[in-house]
PDB file of C-alpha atoms in Angstrom:
ATOM      1  CA  MET A   1      13.376 -23.876   0.025  1.00 35.00           C
ATOM      2  CA  ASN A   2      15.451 -21.611  -2.023  1.00 36.00           C
ATOM      3  CA  VAL A   3      14.770 -17.838  -2.201  1.00 43.00           C
ATOM      4  CA  ARG A   4      16.625 -15.428  -4.476  1.00 51.00           C
ATOM      5  CA  ALA A   5      16.173 -11.753  -5.225  1.00 58.00           C
ATOM      6  CA  GLY A   6      17.619  -9.164  -7.443  1.00 63.00           C
ATOM      7  CA  GLN A   7      17.638  -5.400  -7.731  1.00 62.00           C
ATOM      8  CA  PRO A   8      17.280  -3.481 -10.996  1.00 64.00           C
ATOM      9  CA  PRO A   9      20.736  -2.882 -12.426  1.00 51.00           C
ATOM     10  CA  VAL A  10      19.846   0.483 -13.829  1.00 43.00           C
ATOM     11  CA  ARG A  11      21.140   4.038 -13.850  1.00 40.00           C
ATOM     12  CA  ARG A  12      18.978   7.090 -14.568  1.00 38.00           C
ATOM     13  CA  MET A  13      20.291   9.307 -17.352  1.00 29.00           C
ATOM     14  CA  ARG A  14      18.130  11.933 -18.938  1.00 29.00           C
ATOM     15  CA  GLY A  15      15.208   9.713 -18.397  1.00 32.00           C
ATOM     16  CA  ALA A  16      16.591   6.784 -20.182  1.00 28.00           C
ATOM     17  CA  LEU A  17      17.461   3.362 -18.697  1.00 38.00           C
ATOM     18  CA  GLN A  18      21.160   2.395 -18.924  1.00 35.00           C
ATOM     19  CA  ALA A  19      21.993  -1.118 -18.028  1.00 29.00           C
ATOM     20  CA  ALA A  20      24.642  -1.906 -15.384  1.00 29.00           C
ATOM     21  CA  ALA A  21      26.031  -5.278 -14.279  1.00 27.00           C
ATOM     22  CA  SER A  22      24.233  -6.879 -11.323  1.00 33.00           C
ATOM     23  CA  ALA A  23      24.027 -10.519  -9.897  1.00 27.00           C
ATOM     24  CA  ALA A  24      20.981 -12.156  -8.314  1.00 29.00           C
ATOM     25  CA  ALA A  25      21.596 -12.663  -4.661  1.00 30.00           C
ATOM     26  CA  LEU A  26      20.391 -15.091  -2.011  1.00 29.00           C
ATOM     27  CA  VAL A  27      18.333 -13.620   0.777  1.00 31.00           C
ATOM     28  CA  ALA A  28      16.103 -14.989   3.659  1.00 27.00           C
ATOM     29  CA  LEU A  29      12.322 -14.368   3.670  1.00 26.00           C
ATOM     30  CA  THR A  30      11.180 -14.409   7.155  1.00 23.00           C
ATOM     31  CA  PRO A  31      13.786 -12.709   9.553  1.00 22.00           C
ATOM     32  CA  ALA A  32      13.070 -12.272  13.291  1.00 25.00           C
ATOM     33  CA  ALA A  33      14.806  -9.923  15.615  1.00 29.00           C
ATOM     34  CA  ALA A  34      16.133 -11.299  18.825  1.00 30.00           C
ATOM     35  CA  GLY A  35      13.145 -11.720  21.151  1.00 34.00           C
ATOM     36  CA  ALA A  36      10.654 -10.690  18.558  1.00 36.00           C
ATOM     37  CA  THR A  37       7.043 -12.318  19.102  1.00 36.00           C
ATOM     38  CA  THR A  38       5.207 -10.548  16.359  1.00 47.00           C
ATOM     39  CA  ALA A  39       4.970 -12.942  13.279  1.00 57.00           C
ATOM     40  CA  ALA A  40       5.279 -11.611   9.675  1.00 63.00           C
ATOM     41  CA  PRO A  41       1.977 -11.571   7.843  1.00 72.00           C
ATOM     42  CA  GLY A  42       1.302 -15.110   6.344  1.00 64.00           C
ATOM     43  CA  GLY A  43       1.559 -16.059   2.681  1.00 62.00           C
ATOM     44  CA  ALA A  44      -1.335 -17.033   0.486  1.00 58.00           C
ATOM     45  CA  GLY A  45      -2.065 -20.031  -1.725  1.00 53.00           C
ATOM     46  CA  ALA A  46      -1.673 -20.037  -5.386  1.00 50.00           C
ATOM     47  CA  PHE A  47      -5.325 -19.510  -6.039  1.00 48.00           C
ATOM     48  CA  GLU A  48      -5.774 -16.707  -3.501  1.00 61.00           C
ATOM     49  CA  VAL A  49      -3.359 -14.247  -5.371  1.00 77.00           C
ATOM     50  CA  ALA A  50      -4.596 -14.888  -8.960  1.00 74.00           C
ATOM     51  CA  ALA A  51      -8.002 -14.046 -10.303  1.00 70.00           C
ATOM     52  CA  VAL A  52      -7.079 -16.173 -13.184  1.00 80.00           C
ATOM     53  CA  PRO A  53      -4.556 -18.954 -12.079  1.00 87.00           C
ATOM     54  CA  ALA A  54      -1.205 -19.031 -13.968  1.00 91.00           C
ATOM     55  CA  ASP A  55       0.315 -21.864 -15.886  1.00 91.00           C
ATOM     56  CA  PRO A  56       4.049 -21.424 -16.231  1.00 92.00           C
ATOM     57  CA  ALA A  57       4.263 -24.668 -18.299  1.00 90.00           C
ATOM     58  CA  GLN A  58       2.075 -23.048 -20.845  1.00 93.00           C
ATOM     59  CA  CYS A  59       3.532 -19.729 -20.516  1.00 96.00           C
ATOM     60  CA  ASP A  60       0.360 -18.346 -19.082  1.00 96.00           C
ATOM     61  CA  PRO A  61       0.764 -15.655 -16.510  1.00 96.00           C
ATOM     62  CA  GLY A  62      -2.718 -15.652 -15.245  1.00 95.00           C
ATOM     63  CA  THR A  63      -4.357 -12.512 -13.944  1.00 95.00           C
ATOM     64  CA  LEU A  64      -3.176 -10.995 -10.513  1.00 94.00           C
ATOM     65  CA  ASP A  65      -6.167 -10.503  -8.085  1.00 93.00           C
ATOM     66  CA  ALA A  66      -7.148  -7.056  -7.382  1.00 93.00           C
ATOM     67  CA  ALA A  67      -6.862  -7.730  -3.594  1.00 93.00           C
ATOM     68  CA  GLN A  68      -3.054  -8.436  -4.347  1.00 94.00           C
ATOM     69  CA  ARG A  69      -2.503  -5.174  -6.033  1.00 95.00           C
ATOM     70  CA  HIS A  70      -4.139  -3.418  -3.077  1.00 96.00           C
ATOM     71  CA  ARG A  71      -2.212  -5.290  -0.566  1.00 96.00           C
ATOM     72  CA  VAL A  72       1.241  -4.624  -2.129  1.00 97.00           C
ATOM     73  CA  LEU A  73       0.313  -0.926  -2.406  1.00 98.00           C
ATOM     74  CA  GLU A  74      -0.777  -0.746   1.114  1.00 98.00           C
ATOM     75  CA  ALA A  75       2.245  -2.661   2.657  1.00 98.00           C
ATOM     76  CA  LEU A  76       4.780  -0.483   0.569  1.00 98.00           C
ATOM     77  CA  ASN A  77       3.004   2.717   1.385  1.00 98.00           C
ATOM     78  CA  THR A  78       2.954   1.875   5.000  1.00 98.00           C
ATOM     79  CA  ILE A  79       6.675   1.309   4.823  1.00 98.00           C
ATOM     80  CA  ARG A  80       7.079   4.767   2.848  1.00 98.00           C
ATOM     81  CA  ARG A  81       4.885   6.659   5.394  1.00 97.00           C
ATOM     82  CA  ARG A  82       7.021   5.525   8.361  1.00 97.00           C
ATOM     83  CA  HIS A  83      10.177   6.936   6.649  1.00 97.00           C
ATOM     84  CA  GLY A  84       8.390  10.286   5.777  1.00 96.00           C
ATOM     85  CA  LEU A  85       8.018   9.467   2.043  1.00 97.00           C
ATOM     86  CA  GLY A  86       5.323   9.979  -0.338  1.00 97.00           C
ATOM     87  CA  GLU A  87       2.874   7.207  -1.222  1.00 97.00           C
ATOM     88  CA  VAL A  88       3.075   5.337  -4.630  1.00 97.00           C
ATOM     89  CA  ARG A  89       0.126   4.607  -6.837  1.00 96.00           C
ATOM     90  CA  TRP A  90      -0.534   1.510  -9.139  1.00 97.00           C
ATOM     91  CA  ASP A  91       1.329   1.750 -12.512  1.00 96.00           C
ATOM     92  CA  SER A  92      -1.161   0.227 -15.043  1.00 95.00           C
ATOM     93  CA  GLY A  93       1.401   0.838 -17.748  1.00 95.00           C
ATOM     94  CA  GLU A  94       3.918  -1.673 -16.371  1.00 97.00           C
ATOM     95  CA  ALA A  95       1.531  -4.227 -15.100  1.00 97.00           C
ATOM     96  CA  GLY A  96       1.765  -6.442 -18.059  1.00 97.00           C
ATOM     97  CA  ALA A  97       5.665  -6.086 -18.078  1.00 98.00           C
ATOM     98  CA  VAL A  98       6.210  -7.231 -14.324  1.00 98.00           C
ATOM     99  CA  MET A  99       3.675 -10.164 -14.887  1.00 97.00           C
ATOM    100  CA  GLN A 100       5.575 -11.322 -17.981  1.00 98.00           C
ATOM    101  CA  ALA A 101       8.759 -11.283 -15.925  1.00 98.00           C
ATOM    102  CA  ALA A 102       7.470 -12.901 -12.957  1.00 97.00           C
ATOM    103  CA  LEU A 103       6.389 -15.646 -15.377  1.00 97.00           C
ATOM    104  CA  MET A 104       9.826 -16.075 -16.701  1.00 98.00           C
ATOM    105  CA  PHE A 105      11.195 -16.404 -13.213  1.00 97.00           C
ATOM    106  CA  ALA A 106       8.627 -19.012 -12.265  1.00 96.00           C
ATOM    107  CA  ALA A 107       9.129 -20.919 -15.662  1.00 96.00           C
ATOM    108  CA  ASN A 108      12.760 -21.137 -15.553  1.00 96.00           C
ATOM    109  CA  GLY A 109      13.296 -21.267 -11.860  1.00 95.00           C
ATOM    110  CA  ALA A 110      15.931 -18.545 -12.402  1.00 96.00           C
ATOM    111  CA  LEU A 111      16.447 -14.740 -11.819  1.00 95.00           C
ATOM    112  CA  SER A 112      18.003 -12.263 -14.179  1.00 96.00           C
ATOM    113  CA  HIS A 113      17.548  -8.597 -15.012  1.00 96.00           C
ATOM    114  CA  ARG A 114      18.631  -9.452 -18.517  1.00 97.00           C
ATOM    115  CA  PRO A 115      16.892 -12.680 -19.251  1.00 98.00           C
ATOM    116  CA  ALA A 116      18.262 -14.389 -22.363  1.00 97.00           C
ATOM    117  CA  ALA A 117      16.134 -14.949 -25.526  1.00 98.00           C
ATOM    118  CA  HIS A 118      16.560 -18.682 -25.117  1.00 97.00           C
ATOM    119  CA  TRP A 119      14.743 -18.703 -21.712  1.00 98.00           C
ATOM    120  CA  ALA A 120      11.242 -20.479 -21.479  1.00 97.00           C
ATOM    121  CA  CYS A 121       8.562 -17.987 -21.841  1.00 98.00           C
ATOM    122  CA  TYR A 122      10.749 -15.190 -23.017  1.00 98.00           C
ATOM    123  CA  SER A 123       9.207 -12.020 -24.305  1.00 98.00           C
ATOM    124  CA  ALA A 124      10.524  -8.628 -24.757  1.00 98.00           C
ATOM    125  CA  LEU A 125       7.820  -7.226 -22.477  1.00 98.00           C
ATOM    126  CA  GLY A 126       8.975  -9.524 -19.686  1.00 98.00           C
ATOM    127  CA  ALA A 127      12.829  -8.557 -20.335  1.00 98.00           C
ATOM    128  CA  ARG A 128      11.581  -4.832 -19.686  1.00 97.00           C
ATOM    129  CA  GLY A 129      10.084  -5.904 -16.521  1.00 98.00           C
ATOM    130  CA  ALA A 130      12.907  -7.692 -15.303  1.00 98.00           C
ATOM    131  CA  ALA A 131      15.106  -4.644 -16.058  1.00 97.00           C
ATOM    132  CA  ILE A 132      13.157  -2.014 -14.068  1.00 97.00           C
ATOM    133  CA  SER A 133      12.308  -4.180 -11.067  1.00 97.00           C
ATOM    134  CA  ASN A 134      13.298  -5.605  -7.726  1.00 97.00           C
ATOM    135  CA  ILE A 135      12.920  -9.247  -8.474  1.00 96.00           C
ATOM    136  CA  HIS A 136      12.403 -12.467  -6.247  1.00 95.00           C
ATOM    137  CA  LEU A 137      12.123 -16.081  -6.703  1.00 95.00           C
ATOM    138  CA  TRP A 138      10.780 -18.861  -4.339  1.00 94.00           C
ATOM    139  CA  ARG A 139      10.733 -22.523  -4.516  1.00 91.00           C
ATOM    140  CA  GLY A 140       8.838 -24.688  -2.381  1.00 87.00           C
ATOM    141  CA  SER A 141       7.939 -28.239  -1.768  1.00 77.00           C
ATOM    142  CA  PRO A 142       4.237 -29.521  -1.594  1.00 73.00           C
ATOM    143  CA  GLY A 143       2.435 -28.044   1.534  1.00 76.00           C
ATOM    144  CA  ALA A 144       4.950 -25.370   1.883  1.00 81.00           C
ATOM    145  CA  ALA A 145       3.421 -21.741   1.988  1.00 86.00           C
ATOM    146  CA  PRO A 146       4.614 -19.169  -0.497  1.00 88.00           C
ATOM    147  CA  PRO A 147       5.738 -15.777   1.003  1.00 91.00           C
ATOM    148  CA  SER A 148       3.225 -12.916   1.498  1.00 93.00           C
ATOM    149  CA  VAL A 149       3.853  -9.629  -0.181  1.00 95.00           C
ATOM    150  CA  GLU A 150       4.842  -8.227   3.292  1.00 96.00           C
ATOM    151  CA  GLN A 151       7.631 -10.948   3.643  1.00 95.00           C
ATOM    152  CA  VAL A 152       9.077 -10.223   0.009  1.00 96.00           C
ATOM    153  CA  LEU A 153       9.179  -6.523   0.741  1.00 97.00           C
ATOM    154  CA  ALA A 154      10.946  -7.202   4.216  1.00 96.00           C
ATOM    155  CA  SER A 155      13.672  -9.171   2.239  1.00 95.00           C
ATOM    156  CA  PHE A 156      14.050  -6.214  -0.009  1.00 96.00           C
ATOM    157  CA  LEU A 157      14.669  -3.949   2.895  1.00 96.00           C
ATOM    158  CA  HIS A 158      17.092  -6.108   5.079  1.00 95.00           C
ATOM    159  CA  GLU A 159      19.031  -7.922   2.345  1.00 92.00           C
ATOM    160  CA  ALA A 160      20.793  -9.841   5.255  1.00 84.00           C
ATOM    161  CA  HIS A 161      21.773 -12.802   3.119  1.00 68.00           C
ATOM    162  CA  ALA A 162      22.526 -10.951  -0.252  1.00 66.00           C
ATOM    163  CA  PRO A 163      26.391 -11.414  -1.210  1.00 52.00           C
ATOM    164  CA  GLN A 164      26.306  -7.820  -2.783  1.00 56.00           C
ATOM    165  CA  ALA A 165      24.173  -6.519   0.348  1.00 59.00           C
ATOM    166  CA  THR A 166      26.691  -3.601   0.650  1.00 72.00           C
ATOM    167  CA  GLU A 167      24.925  -1.875  -2.232  1.00 84.00           C
ATOM    168  CA  LEU A 168      21.571  -2.330  -0.410  1.00 94.00           C
ATOM    169  CA  GLY A 169      19.809  -1.457  -3.780  1.00 94.00           C
ATOM    170  CA  HIS A 170      16.484  -3.057  -3.215  1.00 95.00           C
ATOM    171  CA  ARG A 171      16.116  -1.015  -0.010  1.00 97.00           C
ATOM    172  CA  ARG A 172      17.191   2.146  -1.782  1.00 97.00           C
ATOM    173  CA  TRP A 173      14.639   1.681  -4.508  1.00 97.00           C
ATOM    174  CA  LEU A 174      11.790   1.074  -2.175  1.00 98.00           C
ATOM    175  CA  LEU A 175      12.688   4.098  -0.205  1.00 98.00           C
ATOM    176  CA  ASP A 176      13.433   6.482  -3.214  1.00 98.00           C
ATOM    177  CA  PRO A 177      11.831   9.813  -2.419  1.00 97.00           C
ATOM    178  CA  PHE A 178      11.266  10.229  -6.300  1.00 97.00           C
ATOM    179  CA  LEU A 179       9.265   6.985  -6.652  1.00 97.00           C
ATOM    180  CA  LYS A 180       5.623   7.637  -7.685  1.00 96.00           C
ATOM    181  CA  ARG A 181       4.238   4.627  -8.944  1.00 96.00           C
ATOM    182  CA  VAL A 182       4.829   0.789  -9.017  1.00 97.00           C
ATOM    183  CA  ALA A 183       3.469  -2.377 -10.653  1.00 97.00           C
ATOM    184  CA  PHE A 184       3.642  -5.974  -9.084  1.00 98.00           C
ATOM    185  CA  GLY A 185       3.889  -9.174 -10.824  1.00 97.00           C
ATOM    186  CA  ARG A 186       3.432 -12.490  -9.026  1.00 96.00           C
ATOM    187  CA  VAL A 187       3.483 -15.752 -10.998  1.00 96.00           C
ATOM    188  CA  GLY A 188       3.498 -19.295  -9.367  1.00 94.00           C
ATOM    189  CA  GLY A 189       3.170 -22.741 -10.740  1.00 92.00           C
ATOM    190  CA  TRP A 190       4.320 -26.522 -10.623  1.00 90.00           C
ATOM    191  CA  VAL A 191       7.541 -26.747 -12.556  1.00 89.00           C
ATOM    192  CA  ASN A 192       9.476 -30.040 -12.632  1.00 85.00           C
ATOM    193  CA  GLY A 193       7.803 -31.252  -9.447  1.00 85.00           C
ATOM    194  CA  ALA A 194       8.515 -27.918  -7.406  1.00 88.00           C
ATOM    195  CA  TRP A 195       6.369 -24.967  -6.886  1.00 91.00           C
ATOM    196  CA  GLN A 196       8.101 -22.026  -8.262  1.00 93.00           C
ATOM    197  CA  GLU A 197       6.795 -18.563  -7.813  1.00 95.00           C
ATOM    198  CA  GLY A 198       8.281 -15.404  -9.232  1.00 96.00           C
ATOM    199  CA  PHE A 199       7.897 -11.800  -8.188  1.00 97.00           C
ATOM    200  CA  ALA A 200       8.684  -8.482  -9.781  1.00 98.00           C
ATOM    201  CA  LEU A 201       8.034  -5.023  -8.442  1.00 98.00           C
ATOM    202  CA  SER A 202       8.841  -2.109 -10.809  1.00 97.00           C
ATOM    203  CA  VAL A 203      10.725   0.680  -9.104  1.00 97.00           C
ATOM    204  CA  VAL A 204      12.231   2.443 -12.112  1.00 93.00           C
ATOM    205  CA  ALA A 205      10.443   4.950 -14.316  1.00 84.00           C
ATOM    206  CA  ASP A 206      11.688   5.888 -17.614  1.00 75.00           C
ATOM    207  CA  GLY A 207      10.771   9.493 -17.740  1.00 70.00           C
ATOM    208  CA  ASP A 208      10.250  12.691 -15.810  1.00 67.00           C
ATOM    209  CA  GLU A 209       9.061  11.593 -12.172  1.00 77.00           C
ATOM    210  CA  GLY A 210       8.493  15.134 -10.875  1.00 90.00           C
ATOM    211  CA  PRO A 211       9.716  16.438  -7.544  1.00 95.00           C
ATOM    212  CA  ALA A 212      10.696  14.210  -4.611  1.00 95.00           C
ATOM    213  CA  VAL A 213       8.080  13.898  -1.860  1.00 95.00           C
ATOM    214  CA  ALA A 214       9.646  13.695   1.779  1.00 96.00           C
ATOM    215  CA  ALA A 215       8.821  15.137   5.181  1.00 94.00           C
ATOM    216  CA  ALA A 216      12.345  15.354   6.202  1.00 94.00           C
ATOM    217  CA  ASP A 217      15.916  16.074   4.866  1.00 96.00           C
ATOM    218  CA  HIS A 218      16.873  12.462   4.967  1.00 98.00           C
ATOM    219  CA  TRP A 219      15.611   8.894   4.951  1.00 98.00           C
ATOM    220  CA  ALA A 220      17.089   6.056   7.043  1.00 98.00           C
ATOM    221  CA  TRP A 221      16.756   2.309   7.780  1.00 98.00           C
ATOM    222  CA  PRO A 222      15.174   1.299  10.277  1.00 98.00           C
ATOM    223  CA  GLN A 223      13.335   4.529  11.091  1.00 97.00           C
ATOM    224  CA  GLY A 224      10.304   5.037  13.062  1.00 97.00           C
ATOM    225  CA  GLU A 225       8.719   2.124  14.745  1.00 97.00           C
ATOM    226  CA  PRO A 226       8.849  -0.902  12.192  1.00 97.00           C
ATOM    227  CA  PRO A 227       7.585  -4.329  13.332  1.00 97.00           C
ATOM    228  CA  ALA A 228      10.486  -6.441  14.587  1.00 97.00           C
ATOM    229  CA  TRP A 229       9.965  -9.157  12.054  1.00 95.00           C
ATOM    230  CA  GLU A 230      10.880  -6.863   9.179  1.00 96.00           C
ATOM    231  CA  PHE A 231      14.381  -6.316  10.774  1.00 96.00           C
ATOM    232  CA  HIS A 232      17.285  -8.827  10.718  1.00 94.00           C
ATOM    233  CA  PRO A 233      20.159  -8.806  13.181  1.00 91.00           C
ATOM    234  CA  GLN A 234      22.679  -9.148  10.278  1.00 90.00           C
ATOM    235  CA  ALA A 235      21.379  -6.243   8.244  1.00 94.00           C
ATOM    236  CA  TRP A 236      23.122  -3.015   7.643  1.00 95.00           C
ATOM    237  CA  LEU A 237      21.609   0.155   8.946  1.00 97.00           C
ATOM    238  CA  SER A 238      21.605   3.076   6.266  1.00 97.00           C
ATOM    239  CA  PHE A 239      21.033   6.676   5.505  1.00 98.00           C
ATOM    240  CA  SER A 240      20.639   8.882   2.589  1.00 98.00           C
ATOM    241  CA  ALA A 241      20.589  12.857   2.711  1.00 98.00           C
ATOM    242  CA  ILE A 242      17.825  14.449   0.675  1.00 98.00           C
ATOM    243  CA  VAL A 243      19.332  17.754  -0.466  1.00 97.00           C
ATOM    244  CA  ASP A 244      17.549  18.455  -3.817  1.00 97.00           C
ATOM    245  CA  ARG A 245      13.849  17.508  -4.292  1.00 96.00           C
ATOM    246  CA  GLN A 246      13.666  18.741  -7.804  1.00 95.00           C
ATOM    247  CA  GLN A 247      16.664  16.893  -9.595  1.00 94.00           C
ATOM    248  CA  ARG A 248      17.666  13.253  -8.509  1.00 95.00           C
ATOM    249  CA  ALA A 249      21.204  13.812  -9.646  1.00 95.00           C
ATOM    250  CA  ALA A 250      21.830  16.720  -7.663  1.00 96.00           C
ATOM    251  CA  ASN A 251      21.633  14.442  -4.529  1.00 97.00           C
ATOM    252  CA  ALA A 252      25.121  13.176  -5.322  1.00 97.00           C
ATOM    253  CA  ALA A 253      26.432  16.674  -3.834  1.00 97.00           C
ATOM    254  CA  VAL A 254      26.911  14.776  -0.232  1.00 98.00           C
ATOM    255  CA  ASP A 255      30.406  14.011   1.079  1.00 98.00           C
ATOM    256  CA  TYR A 256      30.660  11.251   3.747  1.00 98.00           C
ATOM    257  CA  ARG A 257      34.374  11.235   4.014  1.00 97.00           C
ATOM    258  CA  GLY A 258      34.452  12.848   7.462  1.00 95.00           C
ATOM    259  CA  VAL A 259      31.223  11.377   8.783  1.00 98.00           C
ATOM    260  CA  ARG A 260      30.790  10.163  12.378  1.00 98.00           C
ATOM    261  CA  VAL A 261      28.123   7.720  13.114  1.00 98.00           C
ATOM    262  CA  SER A 262      26.711   6.893  16.729  1.00 98.00           C
ATOM    263  CA  VAL A 263      23.955   4.657  18.002  1.00 98.00           C
ATOM    264  CA  ARG A 264      22.709   4.968  21.420  1.00 97.00           C
ATOM    265  CA  ARG A 265      19.963   3.268  23.305  1.00 96.00           C
ATOM    266  CA  ALA A 266      17.338   5.266  25.283  1.00 94.00           C
ATOM    267  CA  ASP A 267      19.244   4.545  28.543  1.00 95.00           C
ATOM    268  CA  GLY A 268      22.386   6.400  27.017  1.00 94.00           C
ATOM    269  CA  ARG A 269      24.406   3.246  26.284  1.00 96.00           C
ATOM    270  CA  ALA A 270      26.204   3.523  22.952  1.00 96.00           C
ATOM    271  CA  LEU A 271      26.319   0.302  20.702  1.00 97.00           C
ATOM    272  CA  PRO A 272      29.617  -0.412  19.012  1.00 96.00           C
ATOM    273  CA  LEU A 273      29.573  -0.122  15.262  1.00 96.00           C
ATOM    274  CA  GLY A 274      31.267  -2.295  12.731  1.00 92.00           C
ATOM    275  CA  ARG A 275      31.981  -1.670   9.160  1.00 92.00           C
ATOM    276  CA  LEU A 276      30.928   1.841   7.577  1.00 95.00           C
ATOM    277  CA  ALA A 277      31.041   2.336   4.070  1.00 95.00           C
ATOM    278  CA  TRP A 278      29.185   4.782   1.497  1.00 96.00           C
ATOM    279  CA  ASP A 279      28.748   5.311  -2.394  1.00 96.00           C
ATOM    280  CA  HIS A 280      27.240   7.492  -4.811  1.00 97.00           C
ATOM    281  CA  GLN A 281      25.574   4.708  -7.134  1.00 95.00           C
ATOM    282  CA  HIS A 282      22.410   5.612  -8.770  1.00 94.00           C
ATOM    283  CA  PHE A 283      20.125   3.167  -6.931  1.00 95.00           C
ATOM    284  CA  GLY A 284      17.309   5.522  -5.883  1.00 95.00           C
ATOM    285  CA  LEU A 285      19.096   8.541  -4.412  1.00 96.00           C
ATOM    286  CA  PRO A 286      22.761   8.746  -5.564  1.00 97.00           C
ATOM    287  CA  ASN A 287      24.243   9.100  -2.024  1.00 98.00           C
ATOM    288  CA  HIS A 288      24.081   6.278   0.549  1.00 98.00           C
ATOM    289  CA  LEU A 289      25.772   5.779   3.976  1.00 97.00           C
ATOM    290  CA  ARG A 290      25.681   2.237   5.324  1.00 97.00           C
ATOM    291  CA  PHE A 291      26.988   0.842   8.633  1.00 96.00           C
ATOM    292  CA  GLN A 292      26.896  -2.267  10.843  1.00 94.00           C
ATOM    293  CA  VAL A 293      25.990  -2.104  14.549  1.00 95.00           C
ATOM    294  CA  ALA A 294      27.869  -4.918  16.425  1.00 90.00           C
ATOM    295  CA  GLY A 295      25.542  -4.760  19.506  1.00 82.00           C
ATOM    296  CA  ALA A 296      22.129  -6.169  19.467  1.00 88.00           C
ATOM    297  CA  ILE A 297      19.153  -4.188  18.485  1.00 95.00           C
ATOM    298  CA  GLU A 298      16.550  -5.276  20.928  1.00 95.00           C
ATOM    299  CA  PRO A 299      12.865  -4.696  20.433  1.00 97.00           C
ATOM    300  CA  GLU A 300      10.935  -2.197  22.493  1.00 97.00           C
ATOM    301  CA  VAL A 301      14.065  -0.142  23.079  1.00 97.00           C
ATOM    302  CA  GLU A 302      14.347   3.227  21.315  1.00 98.00           C
ATOM    303  CA  HIS A 303      17.728   3.989  19.553  1.00 98.00           C
ATOM    304  CA  LEU A 304      18.914   7.364  18.632  1.00 98.00           C
ATOM    305  CA  VAL A 305      21.062   7.499  15.631  1.00 98.00           C
ATOM    306  CA  ARG A 306      23.314  10.723  15.085  1.00 98.00           C
ATOM    307  CA  VAL A 307      25.034  11.146  11.598  1.00 98.00           C
ATOM    308  CA  GLU A 308      27.720  13.968  12.083  1.00 98.00           C
ATOM    309  CA  GLY A 309      30.257  15.619   9.885  1.00 98.00           C
ATOM    310  CA  VAL A 310      28.402  15.197   6.526  1.00 98.00           C
ATOM    311  CA  ARG A 311      29.280  17.926   3.896  1.00 98.00           C
ATOM    312  CA  VAL A 312      26.467  18.935   1.637  1.00 97.00           C
ATOM    313  CA  ALA A 313      27.713  21.090  -1.499  1.00 91.00           C
ATOM    314  CA  GLY A 314      30.599  21.778   0.842  1.00 92.00           C
ATOM    315  CA  GLN A 315      28.781  22.980   3.861  1.00 95.00           C
ATOM    316  CA  PRO A 316      28.751  20.808   7.228  1.00 96.00           C
ATOM    317  CA  ARG A 317      25.479  19.284   8.232  1.00 97.00           C
ATOM    318  CA  ASP A 318      24.652  16.935  11.211  1.00 98.00           C
ATOM    319  CA  PHE A 319      21.419  14.650  11.171  1.00 98.00           C
ATOM    320  CA  GLU A 320      19.723  12.569  13.733  1.00 97.00           C
ATOM    321  CA  TYR A 321      16.721  10.101  13.752  1.00 98.00           C
ATOM    322  CA  ARG A 322      15.241   7.558  16.057  1.00 98.00           C
ATOM    323  CA  PHE A 323      13.872   3.881  15.778  1.00 98.00           C
ATOM    324  CA  ARG A 324      12.297   1.371  17.928  1.00 98.00           C
ATOM    325  CA  LEU A 325      11.339  -2.181  16.772  1.00 98.00           C
ATOM    326  CA  ARG A 326       7.813  -3.096  17.768  1.00 97.00           C
ATOM    327  CA  ARG A 327       7.199  -6.728  18.942  1.00 93.00           C
TER     328      ARG A 327
END
């Protein structure tokens, strides 16, 4: 089984989409933290996700079942509520674009945010859907179960096997406090003897989004009490400060050059840290700190993370948050 994913290669400039280079990446779908006992929600058969089945060989995307639309909204909003972020609603205006994008991925067995015009089932509408979405491709043999929407979202969050995982763009778009609406496309069918299923989740809006909705002055991952299957032991942990709820670009005024990060278990034991890095790329909020924990993150153990020495508009700020992986 091969699984691929890609994040939208876009930057926001005065409401327009500006393309930036980005490659598709290999990721794992069903991670499990050490000792995890809670399984990820299962996948669904082809006819359980489509009100009208797709036929990629005929460039027919079919129609996504309403239950799938509800399921992806509920799964994503569960994640966002855990991080103190506002819920998203269905974007009917992009629904056609993401379905056409998913159709192209299924028909070609490939991913791109800039699909070429010679691709099977190419359309300008699908190309737009590819440009504004987190994208994913699954290939399976007969009898293999396609992933659930929860598993796809988990792969966007942990990005454990992505070659460019240091960007963590998928995660940053899902946890964008300015995100207000999404559309989800899912198209699967038999292509050259293999079941190929494309996914596209729109996360970029071309226009005024309104103010950010967030309960705290940051988001972090993991945070709160996520299920253990949503985590991956090779994943980077990350943090973004929310310093301006009115203008996205103003959130770049965060300086991590003197930052100090610590991760401690509830018993006070500090976990050793590996690499630490930051950037101001416009994947969601334009400030992002990421770090690796060398010690094991165990389920059912509370961890306290302190992020100290951050400078916001020149002023020092410290942050802290907690997380515990649920079995």
